[in-house]
Tab-separated table of C-alpha atoms in Angstrom:
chain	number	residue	atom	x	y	z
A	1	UNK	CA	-7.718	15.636	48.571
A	2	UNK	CA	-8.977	11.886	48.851
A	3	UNK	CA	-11.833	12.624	46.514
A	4	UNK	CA	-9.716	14.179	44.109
A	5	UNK	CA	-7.754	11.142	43.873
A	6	UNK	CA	-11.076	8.902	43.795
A	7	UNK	CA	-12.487	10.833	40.895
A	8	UNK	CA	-9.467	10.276	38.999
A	9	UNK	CA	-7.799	7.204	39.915
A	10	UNK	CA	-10.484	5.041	39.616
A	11	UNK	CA	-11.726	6.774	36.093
A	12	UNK	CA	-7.848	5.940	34.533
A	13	UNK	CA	-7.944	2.788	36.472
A	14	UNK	CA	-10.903	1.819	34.485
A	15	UNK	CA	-9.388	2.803	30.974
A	16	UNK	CA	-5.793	0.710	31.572
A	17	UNK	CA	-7.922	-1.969	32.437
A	18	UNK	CA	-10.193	-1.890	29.539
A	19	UNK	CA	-7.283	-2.524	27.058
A	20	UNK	CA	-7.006	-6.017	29.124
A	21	UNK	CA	-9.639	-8.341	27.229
A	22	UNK	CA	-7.241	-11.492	25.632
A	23	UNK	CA	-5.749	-10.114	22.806
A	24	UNK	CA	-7.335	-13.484	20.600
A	25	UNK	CA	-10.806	-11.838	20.937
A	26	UNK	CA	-9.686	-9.260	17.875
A	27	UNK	CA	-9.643	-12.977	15.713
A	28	UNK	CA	-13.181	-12.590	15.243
A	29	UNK	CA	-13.858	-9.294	16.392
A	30	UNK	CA	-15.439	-5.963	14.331
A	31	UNK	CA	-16.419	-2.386	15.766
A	32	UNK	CA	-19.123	-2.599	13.363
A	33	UNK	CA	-22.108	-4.650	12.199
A	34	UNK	CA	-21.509	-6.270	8.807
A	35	UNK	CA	-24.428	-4.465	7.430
A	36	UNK	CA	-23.083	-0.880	8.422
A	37	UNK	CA	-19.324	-1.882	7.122
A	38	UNK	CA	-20.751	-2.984	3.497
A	39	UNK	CA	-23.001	0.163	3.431
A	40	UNK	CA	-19.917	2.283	2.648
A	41	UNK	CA	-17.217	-0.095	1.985
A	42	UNK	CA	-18.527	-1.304	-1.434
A	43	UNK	CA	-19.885	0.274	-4.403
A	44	UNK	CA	-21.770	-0.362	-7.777
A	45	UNK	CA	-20.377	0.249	-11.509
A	46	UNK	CA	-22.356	0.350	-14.525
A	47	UNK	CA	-19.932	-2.404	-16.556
A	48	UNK	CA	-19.653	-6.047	-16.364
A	49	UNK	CA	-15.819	-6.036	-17.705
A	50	UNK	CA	-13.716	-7.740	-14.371
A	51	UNK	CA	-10.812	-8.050	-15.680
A	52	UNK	CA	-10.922	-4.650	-17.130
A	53	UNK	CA	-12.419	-2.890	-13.690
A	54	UNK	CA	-9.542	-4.959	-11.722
A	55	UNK	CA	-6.790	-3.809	-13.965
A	56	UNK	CA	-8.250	-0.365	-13.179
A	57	UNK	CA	-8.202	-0.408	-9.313
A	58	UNK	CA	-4.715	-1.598	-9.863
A	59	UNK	CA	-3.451	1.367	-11.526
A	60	UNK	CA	-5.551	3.399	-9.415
A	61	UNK	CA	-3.741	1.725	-5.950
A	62	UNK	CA	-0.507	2.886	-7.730
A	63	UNK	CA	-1.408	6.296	-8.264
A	64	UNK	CA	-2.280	6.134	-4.057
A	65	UNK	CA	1.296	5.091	-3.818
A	66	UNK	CA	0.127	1.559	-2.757
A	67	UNK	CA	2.751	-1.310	-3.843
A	68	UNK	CA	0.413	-4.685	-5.314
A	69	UNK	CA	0.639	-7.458	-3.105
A	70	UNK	CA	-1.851	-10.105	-4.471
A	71	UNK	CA	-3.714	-10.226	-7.659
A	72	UNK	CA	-6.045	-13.182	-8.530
A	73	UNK	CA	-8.959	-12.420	-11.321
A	74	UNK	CA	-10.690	-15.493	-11.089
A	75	UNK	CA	-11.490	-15.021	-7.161
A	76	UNK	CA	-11.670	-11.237	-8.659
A	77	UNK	CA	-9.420	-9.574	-5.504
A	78	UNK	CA	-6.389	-7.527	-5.528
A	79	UNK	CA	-4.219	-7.136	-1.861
A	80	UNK	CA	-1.641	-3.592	-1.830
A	81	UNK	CA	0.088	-1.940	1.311
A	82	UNK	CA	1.249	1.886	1.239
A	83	UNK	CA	4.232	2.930	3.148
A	84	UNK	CA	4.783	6.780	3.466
A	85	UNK	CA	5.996	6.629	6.870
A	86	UNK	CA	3.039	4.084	8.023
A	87	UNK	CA	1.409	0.776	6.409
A	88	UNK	CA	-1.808	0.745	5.094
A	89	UNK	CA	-3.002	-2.175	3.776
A	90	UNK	CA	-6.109	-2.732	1.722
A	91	UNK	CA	-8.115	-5.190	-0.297
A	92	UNK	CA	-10.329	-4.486	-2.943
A	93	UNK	CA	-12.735	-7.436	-4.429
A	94	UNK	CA	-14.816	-7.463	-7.592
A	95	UNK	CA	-17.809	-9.221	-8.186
A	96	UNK	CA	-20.611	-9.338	-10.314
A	97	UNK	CA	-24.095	-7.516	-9.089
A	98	UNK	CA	-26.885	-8.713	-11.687
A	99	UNK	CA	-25.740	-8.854	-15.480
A	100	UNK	CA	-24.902	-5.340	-16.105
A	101	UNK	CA	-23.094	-4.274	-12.779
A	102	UNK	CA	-20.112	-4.994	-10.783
A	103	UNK	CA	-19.644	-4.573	-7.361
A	104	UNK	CA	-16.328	-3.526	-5.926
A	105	UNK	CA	-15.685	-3.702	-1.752
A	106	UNK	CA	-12.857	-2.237	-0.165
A	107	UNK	CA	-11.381	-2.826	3.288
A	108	UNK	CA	-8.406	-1.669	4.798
A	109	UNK	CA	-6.080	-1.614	7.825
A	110	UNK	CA	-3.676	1.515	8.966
A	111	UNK	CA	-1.107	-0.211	11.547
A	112	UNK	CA	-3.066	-2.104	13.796
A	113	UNK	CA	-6.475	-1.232	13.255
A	114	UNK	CA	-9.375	-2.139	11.201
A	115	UNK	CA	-10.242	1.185	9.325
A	116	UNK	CA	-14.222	1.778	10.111
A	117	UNK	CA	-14.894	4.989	9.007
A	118	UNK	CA	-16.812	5.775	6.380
A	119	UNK	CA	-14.795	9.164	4.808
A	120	UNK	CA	-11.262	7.077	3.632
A	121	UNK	CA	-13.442	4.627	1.775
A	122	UNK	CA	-15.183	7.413	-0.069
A	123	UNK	CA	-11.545	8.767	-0.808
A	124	UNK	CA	-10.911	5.793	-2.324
A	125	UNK	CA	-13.991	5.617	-4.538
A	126	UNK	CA	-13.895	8.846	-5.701
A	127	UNK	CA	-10.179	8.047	-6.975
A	128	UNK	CA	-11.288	4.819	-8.416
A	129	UNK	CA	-14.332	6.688	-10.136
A	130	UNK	CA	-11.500	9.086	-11.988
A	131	UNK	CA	-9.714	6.245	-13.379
A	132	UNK	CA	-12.688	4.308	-14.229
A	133	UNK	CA	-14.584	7.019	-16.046
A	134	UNK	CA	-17.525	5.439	-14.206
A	135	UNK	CA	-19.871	6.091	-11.419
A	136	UNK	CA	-19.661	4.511	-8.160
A	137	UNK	CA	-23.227	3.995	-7.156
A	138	UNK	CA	-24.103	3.690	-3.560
A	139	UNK	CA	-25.657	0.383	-2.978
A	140	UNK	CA	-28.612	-0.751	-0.341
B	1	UNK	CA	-1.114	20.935	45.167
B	2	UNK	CA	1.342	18.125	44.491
B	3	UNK	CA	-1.359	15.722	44.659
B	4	UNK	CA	-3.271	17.875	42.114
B	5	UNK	CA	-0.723	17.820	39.705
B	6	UNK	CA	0.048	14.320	39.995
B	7	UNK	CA	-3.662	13.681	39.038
B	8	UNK	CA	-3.717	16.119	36.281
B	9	UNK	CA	-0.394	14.068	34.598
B	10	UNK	CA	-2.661	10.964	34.873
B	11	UNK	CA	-5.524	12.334	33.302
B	12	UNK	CA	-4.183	13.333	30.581
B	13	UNK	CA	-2.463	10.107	29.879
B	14	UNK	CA	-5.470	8.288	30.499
B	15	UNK	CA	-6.742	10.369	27.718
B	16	UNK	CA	-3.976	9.731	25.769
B	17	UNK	CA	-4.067	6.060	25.864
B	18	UNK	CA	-8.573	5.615	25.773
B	19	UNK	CA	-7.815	8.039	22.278
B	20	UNK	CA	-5.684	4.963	21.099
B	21	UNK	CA	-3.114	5.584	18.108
B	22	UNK	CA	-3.370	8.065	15.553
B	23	UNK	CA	-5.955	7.526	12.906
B	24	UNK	CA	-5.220	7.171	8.866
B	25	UNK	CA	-4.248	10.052	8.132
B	26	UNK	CA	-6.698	12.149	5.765
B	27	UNK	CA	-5.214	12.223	2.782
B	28	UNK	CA	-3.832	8.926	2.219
B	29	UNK	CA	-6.779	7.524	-0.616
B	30	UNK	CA	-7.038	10.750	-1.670
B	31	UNK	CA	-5.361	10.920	-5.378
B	32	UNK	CA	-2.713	13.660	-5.090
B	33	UNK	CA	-1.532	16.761	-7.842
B	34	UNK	CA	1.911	14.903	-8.019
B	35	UNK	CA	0.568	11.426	-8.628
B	36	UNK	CA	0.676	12.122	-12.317
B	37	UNK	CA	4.256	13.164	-12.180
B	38	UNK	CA	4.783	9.555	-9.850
B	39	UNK	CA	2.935	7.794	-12.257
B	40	UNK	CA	5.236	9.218	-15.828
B	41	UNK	CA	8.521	8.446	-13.426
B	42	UNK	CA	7.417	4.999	-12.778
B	43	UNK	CA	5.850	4.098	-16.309
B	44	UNK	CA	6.795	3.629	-20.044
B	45	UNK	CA	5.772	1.456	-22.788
B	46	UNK	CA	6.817	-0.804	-24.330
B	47	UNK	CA	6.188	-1.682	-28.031
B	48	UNK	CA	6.835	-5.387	-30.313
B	49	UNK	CA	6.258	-7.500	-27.395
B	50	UNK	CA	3.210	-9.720	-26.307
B	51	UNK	CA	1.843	-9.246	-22.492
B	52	UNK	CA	3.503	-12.934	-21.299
B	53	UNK	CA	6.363	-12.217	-23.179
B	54	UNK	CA	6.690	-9.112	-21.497
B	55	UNK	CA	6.278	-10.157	-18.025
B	56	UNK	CA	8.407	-12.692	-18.809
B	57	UNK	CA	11.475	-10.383	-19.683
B	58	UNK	CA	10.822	-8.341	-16.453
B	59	UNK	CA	10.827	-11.565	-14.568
B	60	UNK	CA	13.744	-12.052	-15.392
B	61	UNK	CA	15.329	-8.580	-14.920
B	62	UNK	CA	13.945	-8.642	-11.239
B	63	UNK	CA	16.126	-12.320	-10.786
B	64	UNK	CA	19.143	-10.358	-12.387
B	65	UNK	CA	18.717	-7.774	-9.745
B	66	UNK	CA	18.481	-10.573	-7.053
B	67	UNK	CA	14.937	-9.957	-6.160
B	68	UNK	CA	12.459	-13.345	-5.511
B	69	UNK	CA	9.390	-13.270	-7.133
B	70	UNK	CA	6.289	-13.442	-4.299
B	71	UNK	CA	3.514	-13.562	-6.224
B	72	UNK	CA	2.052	-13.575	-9.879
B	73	UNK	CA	-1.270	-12.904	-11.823
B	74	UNK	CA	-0.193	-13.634	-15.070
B	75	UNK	CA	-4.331	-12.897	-16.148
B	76	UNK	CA	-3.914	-8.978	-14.793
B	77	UNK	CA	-0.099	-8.617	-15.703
B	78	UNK	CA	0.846	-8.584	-11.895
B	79	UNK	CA	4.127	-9.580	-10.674
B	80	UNK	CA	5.279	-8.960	-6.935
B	81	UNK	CA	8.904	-9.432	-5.767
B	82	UNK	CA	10.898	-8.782	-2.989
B	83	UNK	CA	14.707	-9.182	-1.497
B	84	UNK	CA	16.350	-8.937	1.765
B	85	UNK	CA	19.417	-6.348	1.846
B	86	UNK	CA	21.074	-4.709	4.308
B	87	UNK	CA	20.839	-1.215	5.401
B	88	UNK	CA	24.030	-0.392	6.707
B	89	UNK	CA	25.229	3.170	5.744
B	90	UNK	CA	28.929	4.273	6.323
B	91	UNK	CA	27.632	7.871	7.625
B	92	UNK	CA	25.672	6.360	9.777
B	93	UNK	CA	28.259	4.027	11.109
B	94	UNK	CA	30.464	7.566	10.962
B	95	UNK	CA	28.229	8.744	13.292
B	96	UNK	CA	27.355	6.071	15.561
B	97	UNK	CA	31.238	5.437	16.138
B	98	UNK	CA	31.562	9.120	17.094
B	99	UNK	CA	28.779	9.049	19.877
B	100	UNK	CA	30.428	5.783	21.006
B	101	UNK	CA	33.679	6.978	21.481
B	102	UNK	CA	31.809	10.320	23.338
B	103	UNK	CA	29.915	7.344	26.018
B	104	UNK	CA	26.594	6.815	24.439
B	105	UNK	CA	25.319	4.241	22.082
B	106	UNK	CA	23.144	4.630	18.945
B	107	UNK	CA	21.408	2.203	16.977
B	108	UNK	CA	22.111	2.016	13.474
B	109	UNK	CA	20.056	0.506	10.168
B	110	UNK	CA	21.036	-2.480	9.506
B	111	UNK	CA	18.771	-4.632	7.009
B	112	UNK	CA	15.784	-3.851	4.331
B	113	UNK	CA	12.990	-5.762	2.630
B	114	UNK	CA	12.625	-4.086	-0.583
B	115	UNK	CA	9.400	-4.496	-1.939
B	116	UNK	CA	8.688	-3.999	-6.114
B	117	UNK	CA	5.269	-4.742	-7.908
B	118	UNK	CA	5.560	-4.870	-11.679
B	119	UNK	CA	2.351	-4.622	-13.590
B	120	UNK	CA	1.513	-4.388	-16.892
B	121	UNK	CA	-1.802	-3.330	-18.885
B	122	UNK	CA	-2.316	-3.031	-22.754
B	123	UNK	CA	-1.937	0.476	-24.243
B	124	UNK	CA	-4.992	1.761	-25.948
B	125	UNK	CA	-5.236	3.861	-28.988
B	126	UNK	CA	-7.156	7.164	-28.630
B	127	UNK	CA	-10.347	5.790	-30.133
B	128	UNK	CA	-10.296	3.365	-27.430
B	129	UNK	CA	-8.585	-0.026	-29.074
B	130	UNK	CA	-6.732	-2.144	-27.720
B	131	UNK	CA	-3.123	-1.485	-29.816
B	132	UNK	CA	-1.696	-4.950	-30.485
B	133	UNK	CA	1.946	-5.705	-28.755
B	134	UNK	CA	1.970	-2.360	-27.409
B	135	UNK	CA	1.798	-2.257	-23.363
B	136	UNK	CA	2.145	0.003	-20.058
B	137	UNK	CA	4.651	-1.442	-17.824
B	138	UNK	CA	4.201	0.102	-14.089
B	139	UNK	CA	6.714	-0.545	-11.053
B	140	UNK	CA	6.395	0.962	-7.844
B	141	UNK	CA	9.122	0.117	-5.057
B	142	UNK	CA	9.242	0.304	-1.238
B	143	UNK	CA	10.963	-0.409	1.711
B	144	UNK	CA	11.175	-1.068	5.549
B	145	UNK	CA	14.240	-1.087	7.119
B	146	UNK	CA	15.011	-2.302	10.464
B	147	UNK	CA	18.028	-1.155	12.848
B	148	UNK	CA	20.228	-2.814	15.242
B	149	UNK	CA	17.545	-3.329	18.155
B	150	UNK	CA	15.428	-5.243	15.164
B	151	UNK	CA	12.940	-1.666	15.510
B	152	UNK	CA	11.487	-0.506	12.280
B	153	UNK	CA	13.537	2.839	11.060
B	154	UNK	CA	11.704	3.377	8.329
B	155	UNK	CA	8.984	2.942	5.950
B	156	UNK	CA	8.582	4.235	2.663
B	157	UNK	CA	8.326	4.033	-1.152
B	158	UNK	CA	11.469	4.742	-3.191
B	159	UNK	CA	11.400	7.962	-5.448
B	160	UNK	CA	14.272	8.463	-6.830
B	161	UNK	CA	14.374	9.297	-10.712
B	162	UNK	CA	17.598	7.310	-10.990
B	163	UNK	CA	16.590	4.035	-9.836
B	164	UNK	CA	13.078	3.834	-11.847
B	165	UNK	CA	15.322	4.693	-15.003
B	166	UNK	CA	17.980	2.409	-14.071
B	167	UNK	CA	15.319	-0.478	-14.029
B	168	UNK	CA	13.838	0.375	-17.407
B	169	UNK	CA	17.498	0.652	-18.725
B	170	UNK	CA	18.010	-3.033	-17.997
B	171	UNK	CA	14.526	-3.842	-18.784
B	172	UNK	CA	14.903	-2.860	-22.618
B	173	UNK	CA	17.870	-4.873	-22.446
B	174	UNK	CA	15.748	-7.834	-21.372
B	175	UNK	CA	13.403	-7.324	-23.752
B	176	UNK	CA	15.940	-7.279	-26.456
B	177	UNK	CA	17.322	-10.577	-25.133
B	178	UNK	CA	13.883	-12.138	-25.028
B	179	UNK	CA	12.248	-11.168	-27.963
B	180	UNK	CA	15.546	-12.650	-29.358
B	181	UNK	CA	15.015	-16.076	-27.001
B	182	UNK	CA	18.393	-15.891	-25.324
């Protein structure tokens, strides 16, 4: 009976203990590399109109349900937070890419944690690509 | 056999906790069948007014209501507000009194931070230009509320037909007043 308790005490032991790094390592702390978080967190359209493309992920958000937090076209970034019984906040920034192409990042947060996976951010495009009447274009 | 079950119960809350909290749930940037009904409830236009002028009026139909404006992008018609209420409801208070009275205590809601962003885009014509005075005006609400024990109760947006048309009620009222610079 010993062992039994060895193989699984020490097992659960081990998983308390790994939620018990200082909680101020999460400051500057990501899951992922930045290269593998921009690979499907942003996205290329074929139109150089910012103001036009931002206006557009802001109706979008509000289709999601998201209520605008922060909108600021010249830094080209727009902040919203959904709450249908939990908070999901996201931030969506457009830039130019070249002279014919904008490029348009999104990264969000559902309660407490960083949201790395690559299937809500192709949600997201594929609603953005409706409103848009554009293509999102992977980008390299 | 007691010690086996004891170590099956802690097993499966190890799992429990290594799994962590749920994950976003799979439908939430997913654009939904009744998002178009949302987005006719929550919209109308609004005609003989410039943007500013515009955002201006609902400025000031947000103050009337009491809300405090957070934030502003004038440049993409955005305006965010908010206001502290409280949450108290006399059938919860019904009911709280009635387990009290019965020996046990409930929490009750007690305040809310309403949460409204107003937003505003030019309407288009159908061969895609840009109709002069004529705009879109967008707001979507909502809430958390926090009980007694300063918990969160609730979080949601607010739906109700009533309280979108309510808003646009005073709004044309606004609009009135400002296009008349009152």
């Amino acid at each position: 009976m010993s062992s039994v308790r060895h193989t699984v005490l020490l097992p659960c032991a081990l998983a308390f203990l790994a939620g018990c790094a200082p909680s101020t390592k999460a400051v500057m702390e990501s899951n992922q590399s930045a290269v593998a978080l921009r690979s499907f967190q942003q996205r290329a359209f074929d139109t150089a109109d910012k103001e036009k493309t931002l206006r557009t992920v802001i109706a979008t958000l509000q289709d999601l349900s998201f209520v605008v937090d922060k909108a600021d076209l010249d830094l080209g970034t727009v902040s919203a937070t959904k709450l249908s019984g939990y908070q999901l906040r996201i931030t969506v920034t457009v830039r130019p890419r070249g002279a014919t192409q904008l490029l348009v990042r999104a990264n969000a947060q559902y309660m407490d944690k960083a949201v790395e996976d690559p299937k809500p951010y192709q949600d997201f495009f594929t609603s953005l690509e409706k409103s848009m009447f554009l293509t999102a274009h992977q980008v390299d | 056999m007691r010690e086996t079950r004891i170590a099956a119960a802690l097993v499966a809350s190890c799992m429990l906790n290594v799994v962590g909290c749920a994950t976003i749930p799979k439908d939430a940037l997913v654009l939904s069948p009744d998002s178009i009904e949302r987005r006719q409830l929550q919209t109308r236009r609004i005609d003989g007014i410039g943007e500013k002028e515009l955002l201006s009026a609902s400025a000031g139909v947000l103050q009337d209501l009491g809300f405090n404006i957070d934030e502003s992008e004038t440049k993409l018609g955005v305006i965010v507000a908010s206001k502290d209420r409280s949450a108290i409801s006399g059938g919860q208070v019904f009911g709280a009194i009635l387990l009290a009275l019965m020996g046990s205590y409930s929490e009750i809601d007690k305040t809310q931070k309403i949460r409204v962003s107003l937003v505003t885009h030019p309407a288009i014509s159908s061969n895609g230009e840009i109709l002069p005075n004529s705009h879109f005006l967008r707001i979507t609400i909502q809430r958390v509320v926090r009980n007694t024990a300063d918990q969160i109760t609730r979080i949601e947006s607010i739906e109700e037909p009533e309280i979108y048309q309510e808003f646009f009620e005073k709004l044309s009222k606004s609009v009135f007043l400002e296009v008349q610079q009152i």
